XYZ file of N, CA and C in Angstrom:
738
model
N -39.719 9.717 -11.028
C -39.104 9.034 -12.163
C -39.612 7.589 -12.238
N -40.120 7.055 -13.608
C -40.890 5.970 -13.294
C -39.650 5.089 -13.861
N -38.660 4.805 -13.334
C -37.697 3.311 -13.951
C -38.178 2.079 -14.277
N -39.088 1.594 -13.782
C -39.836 0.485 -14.627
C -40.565 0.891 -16.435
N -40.506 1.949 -16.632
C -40.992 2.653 -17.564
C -39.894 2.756 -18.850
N -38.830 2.884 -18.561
C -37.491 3.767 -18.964
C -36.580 2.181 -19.340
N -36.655 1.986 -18.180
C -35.930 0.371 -18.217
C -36.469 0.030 -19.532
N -38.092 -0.576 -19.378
C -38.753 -1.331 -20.267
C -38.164 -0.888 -21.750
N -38.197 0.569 -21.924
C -38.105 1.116 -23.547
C -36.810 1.156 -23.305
N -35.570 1.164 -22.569
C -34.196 0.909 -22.765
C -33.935 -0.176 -23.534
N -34.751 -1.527 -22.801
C -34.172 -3.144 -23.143
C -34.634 -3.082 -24.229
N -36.157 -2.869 -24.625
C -36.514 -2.870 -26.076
C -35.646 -2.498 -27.221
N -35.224 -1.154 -27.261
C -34.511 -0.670 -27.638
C -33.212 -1.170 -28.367
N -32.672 -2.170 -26.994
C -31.085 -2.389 -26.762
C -31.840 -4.010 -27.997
N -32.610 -4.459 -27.682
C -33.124 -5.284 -28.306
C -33.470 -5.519 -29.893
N -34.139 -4.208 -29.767
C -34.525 -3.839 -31.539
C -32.944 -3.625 -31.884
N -32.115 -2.970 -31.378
C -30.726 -3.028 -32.232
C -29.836 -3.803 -32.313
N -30.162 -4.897 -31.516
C -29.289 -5.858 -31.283
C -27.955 -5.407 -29.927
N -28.163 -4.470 -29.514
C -26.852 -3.711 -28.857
C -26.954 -4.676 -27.393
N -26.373 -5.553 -26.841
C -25.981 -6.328 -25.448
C -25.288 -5.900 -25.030
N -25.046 -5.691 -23.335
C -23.811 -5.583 -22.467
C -22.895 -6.852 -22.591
N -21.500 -6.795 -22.459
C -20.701 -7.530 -22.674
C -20.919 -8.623 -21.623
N -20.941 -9.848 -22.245
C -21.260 -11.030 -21.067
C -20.556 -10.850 -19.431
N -21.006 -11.206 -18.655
C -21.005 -11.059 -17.117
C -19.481 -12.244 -16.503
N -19.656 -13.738 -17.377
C -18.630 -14.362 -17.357
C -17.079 -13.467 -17.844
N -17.346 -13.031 -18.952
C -16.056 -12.692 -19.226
C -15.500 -11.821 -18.676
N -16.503 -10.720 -18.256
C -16.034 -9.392 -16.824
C -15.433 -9.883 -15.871
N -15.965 -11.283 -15.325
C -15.372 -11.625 -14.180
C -14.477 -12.096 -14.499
N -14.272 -12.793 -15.396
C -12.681 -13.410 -15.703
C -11.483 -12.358 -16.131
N -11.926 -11.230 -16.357
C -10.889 -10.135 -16.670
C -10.673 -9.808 -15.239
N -11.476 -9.263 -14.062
C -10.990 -8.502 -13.127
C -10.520 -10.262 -12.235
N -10.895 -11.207 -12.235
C -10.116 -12.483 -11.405
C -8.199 -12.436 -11.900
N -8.274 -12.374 -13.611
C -7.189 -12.750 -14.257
C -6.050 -11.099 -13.423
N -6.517 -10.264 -12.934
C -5.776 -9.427 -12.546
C -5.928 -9.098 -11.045
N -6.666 -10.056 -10.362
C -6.737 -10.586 -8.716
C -4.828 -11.442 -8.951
N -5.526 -12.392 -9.934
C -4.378 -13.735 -9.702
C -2.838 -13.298 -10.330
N -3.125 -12.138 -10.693
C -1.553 -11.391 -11.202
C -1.077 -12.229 -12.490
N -2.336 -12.653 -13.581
C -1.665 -13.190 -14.832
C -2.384 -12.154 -15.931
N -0.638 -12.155 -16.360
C -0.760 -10.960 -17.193
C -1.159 -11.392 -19.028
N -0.881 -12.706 -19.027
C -1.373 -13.737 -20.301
C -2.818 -13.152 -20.480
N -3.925 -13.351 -19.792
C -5.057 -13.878 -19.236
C -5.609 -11.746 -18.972
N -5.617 -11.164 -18.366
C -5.530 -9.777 -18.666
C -5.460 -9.585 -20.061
N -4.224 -9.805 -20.555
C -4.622 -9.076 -22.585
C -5.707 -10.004 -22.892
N -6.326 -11.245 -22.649
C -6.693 -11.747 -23.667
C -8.154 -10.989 -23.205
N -8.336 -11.125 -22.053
C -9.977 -10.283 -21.214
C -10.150 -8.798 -21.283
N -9.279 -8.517 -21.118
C -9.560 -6.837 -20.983
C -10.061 -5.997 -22.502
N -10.882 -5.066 -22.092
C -11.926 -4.464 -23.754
C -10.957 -2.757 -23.573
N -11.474 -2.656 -24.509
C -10.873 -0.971 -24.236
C -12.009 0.097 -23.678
N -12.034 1.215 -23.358
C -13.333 1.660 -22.927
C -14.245 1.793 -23.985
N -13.864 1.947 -24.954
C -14.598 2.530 -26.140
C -15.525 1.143 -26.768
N -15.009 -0.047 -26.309
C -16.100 -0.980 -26.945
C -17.226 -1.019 -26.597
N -18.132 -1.383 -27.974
C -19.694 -1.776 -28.114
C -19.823 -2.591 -26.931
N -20.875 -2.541 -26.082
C -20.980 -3.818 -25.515
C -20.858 -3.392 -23.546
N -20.169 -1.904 -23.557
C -19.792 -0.982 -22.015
C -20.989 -0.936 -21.355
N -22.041 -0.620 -22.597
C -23.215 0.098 -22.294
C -23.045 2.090 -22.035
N -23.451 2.450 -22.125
C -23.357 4.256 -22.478
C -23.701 4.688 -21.245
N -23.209 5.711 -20.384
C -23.482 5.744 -18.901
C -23.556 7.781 -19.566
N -22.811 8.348 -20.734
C -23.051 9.517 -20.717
C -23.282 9.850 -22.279
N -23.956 10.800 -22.890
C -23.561 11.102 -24.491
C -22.252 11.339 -24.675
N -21.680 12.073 -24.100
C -20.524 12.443 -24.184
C -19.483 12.022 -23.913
N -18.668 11.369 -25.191
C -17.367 10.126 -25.110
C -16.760 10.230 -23.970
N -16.043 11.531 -23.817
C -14.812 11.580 -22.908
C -15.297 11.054 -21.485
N -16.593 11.574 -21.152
C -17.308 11.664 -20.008
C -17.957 10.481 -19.850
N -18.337 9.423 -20.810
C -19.026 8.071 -20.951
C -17.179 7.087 -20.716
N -16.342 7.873 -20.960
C -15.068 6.781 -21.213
C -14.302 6.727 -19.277
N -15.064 7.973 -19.051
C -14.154 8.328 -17.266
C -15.093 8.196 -16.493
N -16.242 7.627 -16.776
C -17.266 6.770 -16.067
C -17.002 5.183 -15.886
N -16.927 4.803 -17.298
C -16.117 3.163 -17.076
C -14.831 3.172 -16.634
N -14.265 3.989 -16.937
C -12.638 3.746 -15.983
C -13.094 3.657 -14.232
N -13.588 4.816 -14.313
C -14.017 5.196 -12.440
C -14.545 3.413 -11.821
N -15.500 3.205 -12.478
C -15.880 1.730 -12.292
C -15.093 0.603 -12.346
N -14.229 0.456 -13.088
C -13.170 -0.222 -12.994
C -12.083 -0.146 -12.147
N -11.934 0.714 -11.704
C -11.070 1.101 -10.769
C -10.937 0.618 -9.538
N -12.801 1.199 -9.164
C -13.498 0.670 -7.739
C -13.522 -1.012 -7.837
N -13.893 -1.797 -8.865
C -13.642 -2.887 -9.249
C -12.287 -3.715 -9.014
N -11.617 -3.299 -9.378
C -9.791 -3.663 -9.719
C -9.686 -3.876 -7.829
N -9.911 -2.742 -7.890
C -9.253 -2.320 -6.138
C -9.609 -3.186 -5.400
N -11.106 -3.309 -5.286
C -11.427 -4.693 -4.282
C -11.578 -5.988 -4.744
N -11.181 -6.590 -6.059
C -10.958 -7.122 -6.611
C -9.603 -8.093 -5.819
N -8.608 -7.181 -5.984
C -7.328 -7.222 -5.860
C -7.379 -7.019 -4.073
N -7.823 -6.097 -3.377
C -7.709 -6.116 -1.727
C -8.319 -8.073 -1.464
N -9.263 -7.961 -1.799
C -9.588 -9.269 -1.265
C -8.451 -10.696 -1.872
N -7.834 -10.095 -3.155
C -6.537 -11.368 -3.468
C -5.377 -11.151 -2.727
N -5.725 -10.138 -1.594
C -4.247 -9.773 -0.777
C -3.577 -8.345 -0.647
N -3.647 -8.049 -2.087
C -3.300 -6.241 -1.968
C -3.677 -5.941 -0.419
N -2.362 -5.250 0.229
C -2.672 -4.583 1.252
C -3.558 -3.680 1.068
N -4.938 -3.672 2.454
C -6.508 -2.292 2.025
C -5.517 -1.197 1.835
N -4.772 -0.644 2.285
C -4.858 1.553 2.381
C -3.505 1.162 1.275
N -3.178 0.355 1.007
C -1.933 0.127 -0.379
C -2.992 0.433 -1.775
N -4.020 -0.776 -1.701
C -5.626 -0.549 -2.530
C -5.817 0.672 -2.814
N -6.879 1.143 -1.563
C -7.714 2.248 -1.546
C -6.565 3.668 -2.082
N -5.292 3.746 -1.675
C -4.704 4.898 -2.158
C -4.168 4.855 -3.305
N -4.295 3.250 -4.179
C -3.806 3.688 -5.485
C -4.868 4.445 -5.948
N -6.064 3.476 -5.532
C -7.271 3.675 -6.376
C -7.137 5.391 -6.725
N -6.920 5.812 -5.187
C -7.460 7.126 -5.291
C -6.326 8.185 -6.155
N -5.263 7.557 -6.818
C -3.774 8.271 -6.942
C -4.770 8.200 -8.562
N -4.790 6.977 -8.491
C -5.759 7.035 -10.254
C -6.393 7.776 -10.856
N -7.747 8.203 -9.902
C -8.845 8.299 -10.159
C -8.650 10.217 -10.312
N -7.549 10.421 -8.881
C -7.011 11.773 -9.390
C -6.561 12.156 -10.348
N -5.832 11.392 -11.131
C -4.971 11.147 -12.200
C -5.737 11.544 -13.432
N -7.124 11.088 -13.489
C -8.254 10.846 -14.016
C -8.691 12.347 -14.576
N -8.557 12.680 -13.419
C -9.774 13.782 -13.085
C -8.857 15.099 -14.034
N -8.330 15.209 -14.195
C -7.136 15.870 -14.392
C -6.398 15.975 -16.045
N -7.561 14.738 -16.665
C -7.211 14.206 -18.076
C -8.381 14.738 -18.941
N -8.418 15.218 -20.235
C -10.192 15.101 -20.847
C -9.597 14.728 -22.621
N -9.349 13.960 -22.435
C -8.614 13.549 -23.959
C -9.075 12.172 -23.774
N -9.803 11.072 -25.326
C -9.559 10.000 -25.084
C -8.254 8.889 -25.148
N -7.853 9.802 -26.060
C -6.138 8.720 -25.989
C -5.596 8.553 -24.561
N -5.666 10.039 -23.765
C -4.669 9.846 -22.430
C -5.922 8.497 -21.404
N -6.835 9.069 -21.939
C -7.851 8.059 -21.067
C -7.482 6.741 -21.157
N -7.520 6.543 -21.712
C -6.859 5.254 -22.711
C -5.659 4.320 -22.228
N -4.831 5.181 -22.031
C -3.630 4.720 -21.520
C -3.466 5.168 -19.713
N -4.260 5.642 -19.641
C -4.390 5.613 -18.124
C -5.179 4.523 -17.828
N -6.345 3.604 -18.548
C -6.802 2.471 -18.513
C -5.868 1.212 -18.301
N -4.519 1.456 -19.405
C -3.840 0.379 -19.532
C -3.124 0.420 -18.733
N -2.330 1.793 -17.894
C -1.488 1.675 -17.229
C -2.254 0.973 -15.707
N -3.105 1.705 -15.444
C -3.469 0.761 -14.054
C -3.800 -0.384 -14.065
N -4.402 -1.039 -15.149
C -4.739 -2.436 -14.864
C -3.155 -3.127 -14.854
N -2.026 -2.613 -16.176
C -1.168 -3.354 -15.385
C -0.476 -3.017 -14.250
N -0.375 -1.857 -13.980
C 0.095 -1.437 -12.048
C -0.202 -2.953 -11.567
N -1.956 -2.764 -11.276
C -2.691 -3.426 -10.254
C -2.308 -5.301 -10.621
N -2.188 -5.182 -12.161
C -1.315 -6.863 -11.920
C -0.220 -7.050 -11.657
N 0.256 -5.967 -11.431
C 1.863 -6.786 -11.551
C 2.198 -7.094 -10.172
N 1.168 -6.028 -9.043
C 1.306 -5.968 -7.578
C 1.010 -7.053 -7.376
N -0.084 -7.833 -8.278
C -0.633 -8.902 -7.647
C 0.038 -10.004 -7.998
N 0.950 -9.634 -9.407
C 1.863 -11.128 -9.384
C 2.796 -11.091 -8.188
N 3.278 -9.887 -7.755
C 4.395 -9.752 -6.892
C 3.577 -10.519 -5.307
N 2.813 -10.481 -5.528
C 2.140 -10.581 -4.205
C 1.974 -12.519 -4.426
N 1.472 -12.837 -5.439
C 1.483 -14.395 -5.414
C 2.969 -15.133 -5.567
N 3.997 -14.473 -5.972
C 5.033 -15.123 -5.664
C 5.928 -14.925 -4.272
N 5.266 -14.162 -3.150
C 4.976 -14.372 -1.713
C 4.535 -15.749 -1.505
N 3.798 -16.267 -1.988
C 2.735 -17.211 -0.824
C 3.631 -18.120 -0.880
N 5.278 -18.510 -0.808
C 5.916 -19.724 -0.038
C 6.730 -18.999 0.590
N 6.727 -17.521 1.222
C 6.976 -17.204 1.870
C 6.524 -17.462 3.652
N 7.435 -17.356 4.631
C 7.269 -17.223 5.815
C 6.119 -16.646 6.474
N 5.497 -17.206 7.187
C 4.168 -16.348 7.431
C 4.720 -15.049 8.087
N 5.597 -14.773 9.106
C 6.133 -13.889 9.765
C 6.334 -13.036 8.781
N 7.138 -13.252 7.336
C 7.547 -12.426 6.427
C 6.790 -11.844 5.787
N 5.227 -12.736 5.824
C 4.619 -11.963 5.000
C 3.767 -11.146 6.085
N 3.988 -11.459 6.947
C 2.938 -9.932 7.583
C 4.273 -9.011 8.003
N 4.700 -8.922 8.069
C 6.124 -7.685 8.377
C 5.928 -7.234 6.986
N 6.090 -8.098 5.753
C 5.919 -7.346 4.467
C 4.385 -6.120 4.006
N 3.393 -6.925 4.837
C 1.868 -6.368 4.804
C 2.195 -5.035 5.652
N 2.838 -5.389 6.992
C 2.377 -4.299 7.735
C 3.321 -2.856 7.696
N 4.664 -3.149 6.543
C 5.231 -2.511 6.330
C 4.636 -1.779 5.052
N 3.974 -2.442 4.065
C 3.826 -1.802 2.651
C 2.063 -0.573 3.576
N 1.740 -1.137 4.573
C 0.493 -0.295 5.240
C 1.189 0.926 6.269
N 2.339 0.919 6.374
C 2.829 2.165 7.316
C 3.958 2.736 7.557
N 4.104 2.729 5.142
C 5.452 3.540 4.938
C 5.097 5.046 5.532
N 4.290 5.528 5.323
C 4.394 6.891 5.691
C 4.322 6.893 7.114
N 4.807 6.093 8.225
C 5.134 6.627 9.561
C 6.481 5.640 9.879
N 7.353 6.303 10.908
C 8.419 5.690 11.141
C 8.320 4.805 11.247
N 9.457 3.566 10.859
C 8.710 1.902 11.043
C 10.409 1.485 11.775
N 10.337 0.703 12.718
C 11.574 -0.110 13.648
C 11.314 -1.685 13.544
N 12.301 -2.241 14.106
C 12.224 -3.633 13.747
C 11.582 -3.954 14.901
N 11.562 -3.888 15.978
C 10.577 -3.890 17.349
C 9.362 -4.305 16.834
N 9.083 -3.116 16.417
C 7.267 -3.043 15.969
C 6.592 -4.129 15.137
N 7.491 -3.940 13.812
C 7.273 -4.963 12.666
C 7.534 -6.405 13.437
N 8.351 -7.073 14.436
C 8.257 -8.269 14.839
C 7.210 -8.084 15.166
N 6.823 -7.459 16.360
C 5.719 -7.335 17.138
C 4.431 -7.555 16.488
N 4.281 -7.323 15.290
C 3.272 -7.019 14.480
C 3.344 -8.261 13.453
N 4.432 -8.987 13.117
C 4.648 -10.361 12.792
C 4.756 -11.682 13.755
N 4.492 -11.206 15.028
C 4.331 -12.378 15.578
C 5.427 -12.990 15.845
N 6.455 -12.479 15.505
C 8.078 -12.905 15.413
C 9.276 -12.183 16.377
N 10.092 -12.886 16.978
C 11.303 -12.502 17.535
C 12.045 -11.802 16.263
N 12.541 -10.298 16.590
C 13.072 -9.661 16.090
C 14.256 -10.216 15.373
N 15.314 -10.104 16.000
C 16.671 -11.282 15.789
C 16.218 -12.200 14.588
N 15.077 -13.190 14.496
C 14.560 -14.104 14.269
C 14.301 -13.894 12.839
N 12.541 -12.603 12.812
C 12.239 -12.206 11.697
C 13.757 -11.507 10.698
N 14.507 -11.020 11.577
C 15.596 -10.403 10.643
C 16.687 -11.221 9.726
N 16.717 -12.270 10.424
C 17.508 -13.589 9.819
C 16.785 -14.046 8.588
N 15.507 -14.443 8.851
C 14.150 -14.973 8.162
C 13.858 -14.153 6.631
N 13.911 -13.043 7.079
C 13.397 -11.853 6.246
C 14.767 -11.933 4.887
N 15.430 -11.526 5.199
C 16.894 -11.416 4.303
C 17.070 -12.723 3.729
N 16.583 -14.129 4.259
C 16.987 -15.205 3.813
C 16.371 -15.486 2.496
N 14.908 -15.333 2.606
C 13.704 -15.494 1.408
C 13.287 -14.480 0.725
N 13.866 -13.200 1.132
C 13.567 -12.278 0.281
C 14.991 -11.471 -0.393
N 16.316 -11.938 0.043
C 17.687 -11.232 -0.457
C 17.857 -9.979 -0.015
N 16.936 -9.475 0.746
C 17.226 -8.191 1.314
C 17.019 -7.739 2.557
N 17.976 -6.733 3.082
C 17.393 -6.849 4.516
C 15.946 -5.872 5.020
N 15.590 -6.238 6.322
C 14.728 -5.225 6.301
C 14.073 -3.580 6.109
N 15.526 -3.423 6.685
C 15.224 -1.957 6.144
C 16.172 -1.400 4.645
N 16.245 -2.358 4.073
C 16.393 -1.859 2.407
C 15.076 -2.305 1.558
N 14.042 -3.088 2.140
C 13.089 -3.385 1.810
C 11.937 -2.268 2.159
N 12.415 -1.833 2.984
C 11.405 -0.552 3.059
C 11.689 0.796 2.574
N 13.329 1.060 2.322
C 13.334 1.941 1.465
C 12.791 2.043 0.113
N 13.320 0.641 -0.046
C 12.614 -0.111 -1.673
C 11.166 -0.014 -2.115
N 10.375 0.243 -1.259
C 9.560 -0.216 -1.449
C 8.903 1.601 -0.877
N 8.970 2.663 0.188
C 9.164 4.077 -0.024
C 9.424 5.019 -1.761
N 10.510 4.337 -2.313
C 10.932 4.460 -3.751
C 9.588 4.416 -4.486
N 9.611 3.288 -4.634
C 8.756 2.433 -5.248
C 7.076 3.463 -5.030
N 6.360 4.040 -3.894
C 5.792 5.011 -3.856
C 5.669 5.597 -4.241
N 6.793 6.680 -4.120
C 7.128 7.854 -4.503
C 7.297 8.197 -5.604
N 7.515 7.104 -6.774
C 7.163 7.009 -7.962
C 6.344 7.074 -8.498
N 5.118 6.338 -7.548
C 3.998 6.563 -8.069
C 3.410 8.081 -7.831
N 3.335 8.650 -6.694
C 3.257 9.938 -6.270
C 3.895 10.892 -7.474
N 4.975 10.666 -8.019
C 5.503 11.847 -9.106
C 4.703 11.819 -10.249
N 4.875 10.523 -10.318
C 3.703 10.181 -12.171
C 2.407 10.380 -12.115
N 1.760 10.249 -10.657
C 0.350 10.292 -11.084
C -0.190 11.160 -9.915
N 0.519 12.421 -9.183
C -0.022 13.400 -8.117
C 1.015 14.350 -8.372
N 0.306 15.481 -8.162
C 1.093 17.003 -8.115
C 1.656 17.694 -6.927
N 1.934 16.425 -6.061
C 2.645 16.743 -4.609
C 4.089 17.366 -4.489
N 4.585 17.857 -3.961
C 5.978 18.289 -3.925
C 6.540 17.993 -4.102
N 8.302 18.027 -4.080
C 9.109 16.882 -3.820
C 9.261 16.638 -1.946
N 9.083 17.937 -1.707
C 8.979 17.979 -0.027
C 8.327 17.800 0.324
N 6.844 17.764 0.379
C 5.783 16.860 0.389
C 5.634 15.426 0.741
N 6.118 14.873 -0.791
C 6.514 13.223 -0.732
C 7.356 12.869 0.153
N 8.678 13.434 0.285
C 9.784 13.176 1.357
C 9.368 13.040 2.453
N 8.238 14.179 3.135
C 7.699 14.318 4.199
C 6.934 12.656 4.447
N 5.847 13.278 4.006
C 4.843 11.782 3.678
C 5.475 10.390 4.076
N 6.919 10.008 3.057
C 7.294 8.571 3.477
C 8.278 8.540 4.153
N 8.584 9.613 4.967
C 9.286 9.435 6.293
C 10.760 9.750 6.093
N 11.277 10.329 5.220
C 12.906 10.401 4.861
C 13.133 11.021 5.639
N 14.615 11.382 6.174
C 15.103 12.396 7.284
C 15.266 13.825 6.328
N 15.204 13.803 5.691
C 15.553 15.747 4.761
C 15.087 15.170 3.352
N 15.103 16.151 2.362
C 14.835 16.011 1.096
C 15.687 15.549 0.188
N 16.975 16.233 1.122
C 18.192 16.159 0.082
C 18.632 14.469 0.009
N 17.708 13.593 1.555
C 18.723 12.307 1.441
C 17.481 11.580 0.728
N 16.089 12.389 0.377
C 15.224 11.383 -0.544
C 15.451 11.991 -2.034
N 16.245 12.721 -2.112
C 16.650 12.630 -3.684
C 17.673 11.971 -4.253
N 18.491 11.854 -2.735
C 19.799 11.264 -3.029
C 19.457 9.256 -2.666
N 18.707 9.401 -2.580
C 17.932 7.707 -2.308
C 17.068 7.209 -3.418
N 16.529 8.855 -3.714
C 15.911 8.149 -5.112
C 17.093 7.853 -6.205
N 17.601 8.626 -6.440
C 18.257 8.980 -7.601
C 19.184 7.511 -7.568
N 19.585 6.863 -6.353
C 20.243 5.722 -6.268
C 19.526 4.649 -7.049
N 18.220 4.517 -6.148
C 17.097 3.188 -6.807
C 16.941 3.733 -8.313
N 16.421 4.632 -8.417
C 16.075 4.656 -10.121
C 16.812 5.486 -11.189
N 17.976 5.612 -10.600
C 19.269 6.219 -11.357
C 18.717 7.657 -12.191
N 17.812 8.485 -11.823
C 17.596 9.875 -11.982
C 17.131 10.383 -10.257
N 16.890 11.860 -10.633
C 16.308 12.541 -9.365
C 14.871 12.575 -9.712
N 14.374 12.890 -8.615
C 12.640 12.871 -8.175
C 12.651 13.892 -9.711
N 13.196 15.172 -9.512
C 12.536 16.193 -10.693
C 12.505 15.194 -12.173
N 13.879 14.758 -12.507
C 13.615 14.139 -13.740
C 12.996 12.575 -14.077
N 12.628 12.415 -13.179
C 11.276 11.487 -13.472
C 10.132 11.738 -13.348
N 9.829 12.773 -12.868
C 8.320 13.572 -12.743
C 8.355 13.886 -14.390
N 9.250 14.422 -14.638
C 9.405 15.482 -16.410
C 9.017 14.715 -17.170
N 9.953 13.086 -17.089
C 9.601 11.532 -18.182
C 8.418 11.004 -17.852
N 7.928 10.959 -16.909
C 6.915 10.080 -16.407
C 5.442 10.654 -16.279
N 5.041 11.654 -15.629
C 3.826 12.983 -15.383
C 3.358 12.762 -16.549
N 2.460 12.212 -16.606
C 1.067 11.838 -18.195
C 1.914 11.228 -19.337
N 2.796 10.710 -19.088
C 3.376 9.739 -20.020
C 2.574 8.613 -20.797
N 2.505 8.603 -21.800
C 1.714 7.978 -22.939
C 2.839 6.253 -22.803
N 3.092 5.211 -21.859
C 3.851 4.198 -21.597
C 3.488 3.115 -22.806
N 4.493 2.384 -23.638
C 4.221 2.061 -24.439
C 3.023 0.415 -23.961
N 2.638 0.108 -24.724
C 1.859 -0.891 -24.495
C 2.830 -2.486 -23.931
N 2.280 -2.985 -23.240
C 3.127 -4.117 -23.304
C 3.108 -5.617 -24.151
């Protein structure tokens, strides 16, 4: 394959029609504006897939539109890991997405699976910058907890792993964040498992398993507390939900 060949009559091409890739500044200022968790700054940067300007990766829309998402994705993710997003918090949305993805061949749902993750991935990251006058202790008990909901987690460990006297971090923790530690990790288990219903075809016993609940019956009865339905009827509302724009 001669790519110096192909290239040459591409640019020409892109040239004789006037057709440009969308400037390089403004890319970066869309995936920074959703590092720094501002959601102002996101609407004003972000394109839809379908704009002039993507560059064409397939003939075929649906398949040219779940090529730029896929890229964006991988983008967003380390984008956002390096502004803090906990890595396997990252890497497993990415991958909750991209499944999500795979699973879609419509451009509208494409569409709104575009919008929904970029704002997921900001809002984690605003949540994550209104941390930083947090406790350093707090914020790694918070890191090393949002990295190992799915295995049993004790307050032992999490000091241990914060650098902090237990007693200490537990006082600390509840003071700057209003909650105690282990309602912060249920909270935040929930908060998962939500995502798991809307955007994976896992069980309900499955998920339960996964983020560590003692039976099913007390993670339905835990969900149903935090988000005032059961696991089934938010899978029903939520599972390829068309979410209105914000």
């Amino acid at each position: 394959m001669n790519t110096n060949r192909e290239l040459a009559h591409a640019l020409f091409e892109q040239s004789e029609n006037e057709k440009f890739h969308l400037p390089y500044d403004s890319e970066m200022a869309f995936y920074s504006a959703v590092q720094s968790g501002d959601e102002d700054l996101v609407c004003k940067y972000m394109n839809p897939l379908t704009k002039e300007g993507l560059g064409i990766l397939s003939k075929n829309p649906v398949r040219n539109m779940k090529y730029h998402l896929i890229i964006t994705i991988a983008l967003i993710t380390r984008f956002c890991i390096e502004g803090g997003l906990p890595l396997e918090t990252g890497y497993t949305l990415s991958d909750l997405y991209i499944r999500k993805l795979d699973t879609i061949n419509n451009e509208e749902e494409i569409s709104q699976l575009h919008h929904d993750l970029i704002f997921d991935f900001t809002t984690r990251m605003k949540n994550i910058k209104k941390r930083s006058g947090l406790n350093k202790s707090v914020k790694l008990a918070i890191d090393y907890i949002n990295d190992h909901l799915y295995m049993p987690l004790s307050l032992p460990e999490i000091a241990e792993a914060s650098n902090a006297n237990a007693s200490y971090l537990s006082s600390i923790f509840k003071q700057q964040t209003g909650i105690s530690i282990s309602q912060f990790i249920q909270k935040q288990r929930i908060e998962t498992a939500k995502n798991l219903l809307a955007f994976s075809d896992q069980s309900y016993e499955d998920i339960s398993n996964y983020l560590f609940f003692s039976s099913q019956s007390y993670f339905i009865a835990v969900f149903k507390k935090h988000v005032g339905m059961t696991p089934k009827e938010y899978r029903r509302l939520n599972f390829g939900k068309r979410w209105a724009d914000k």
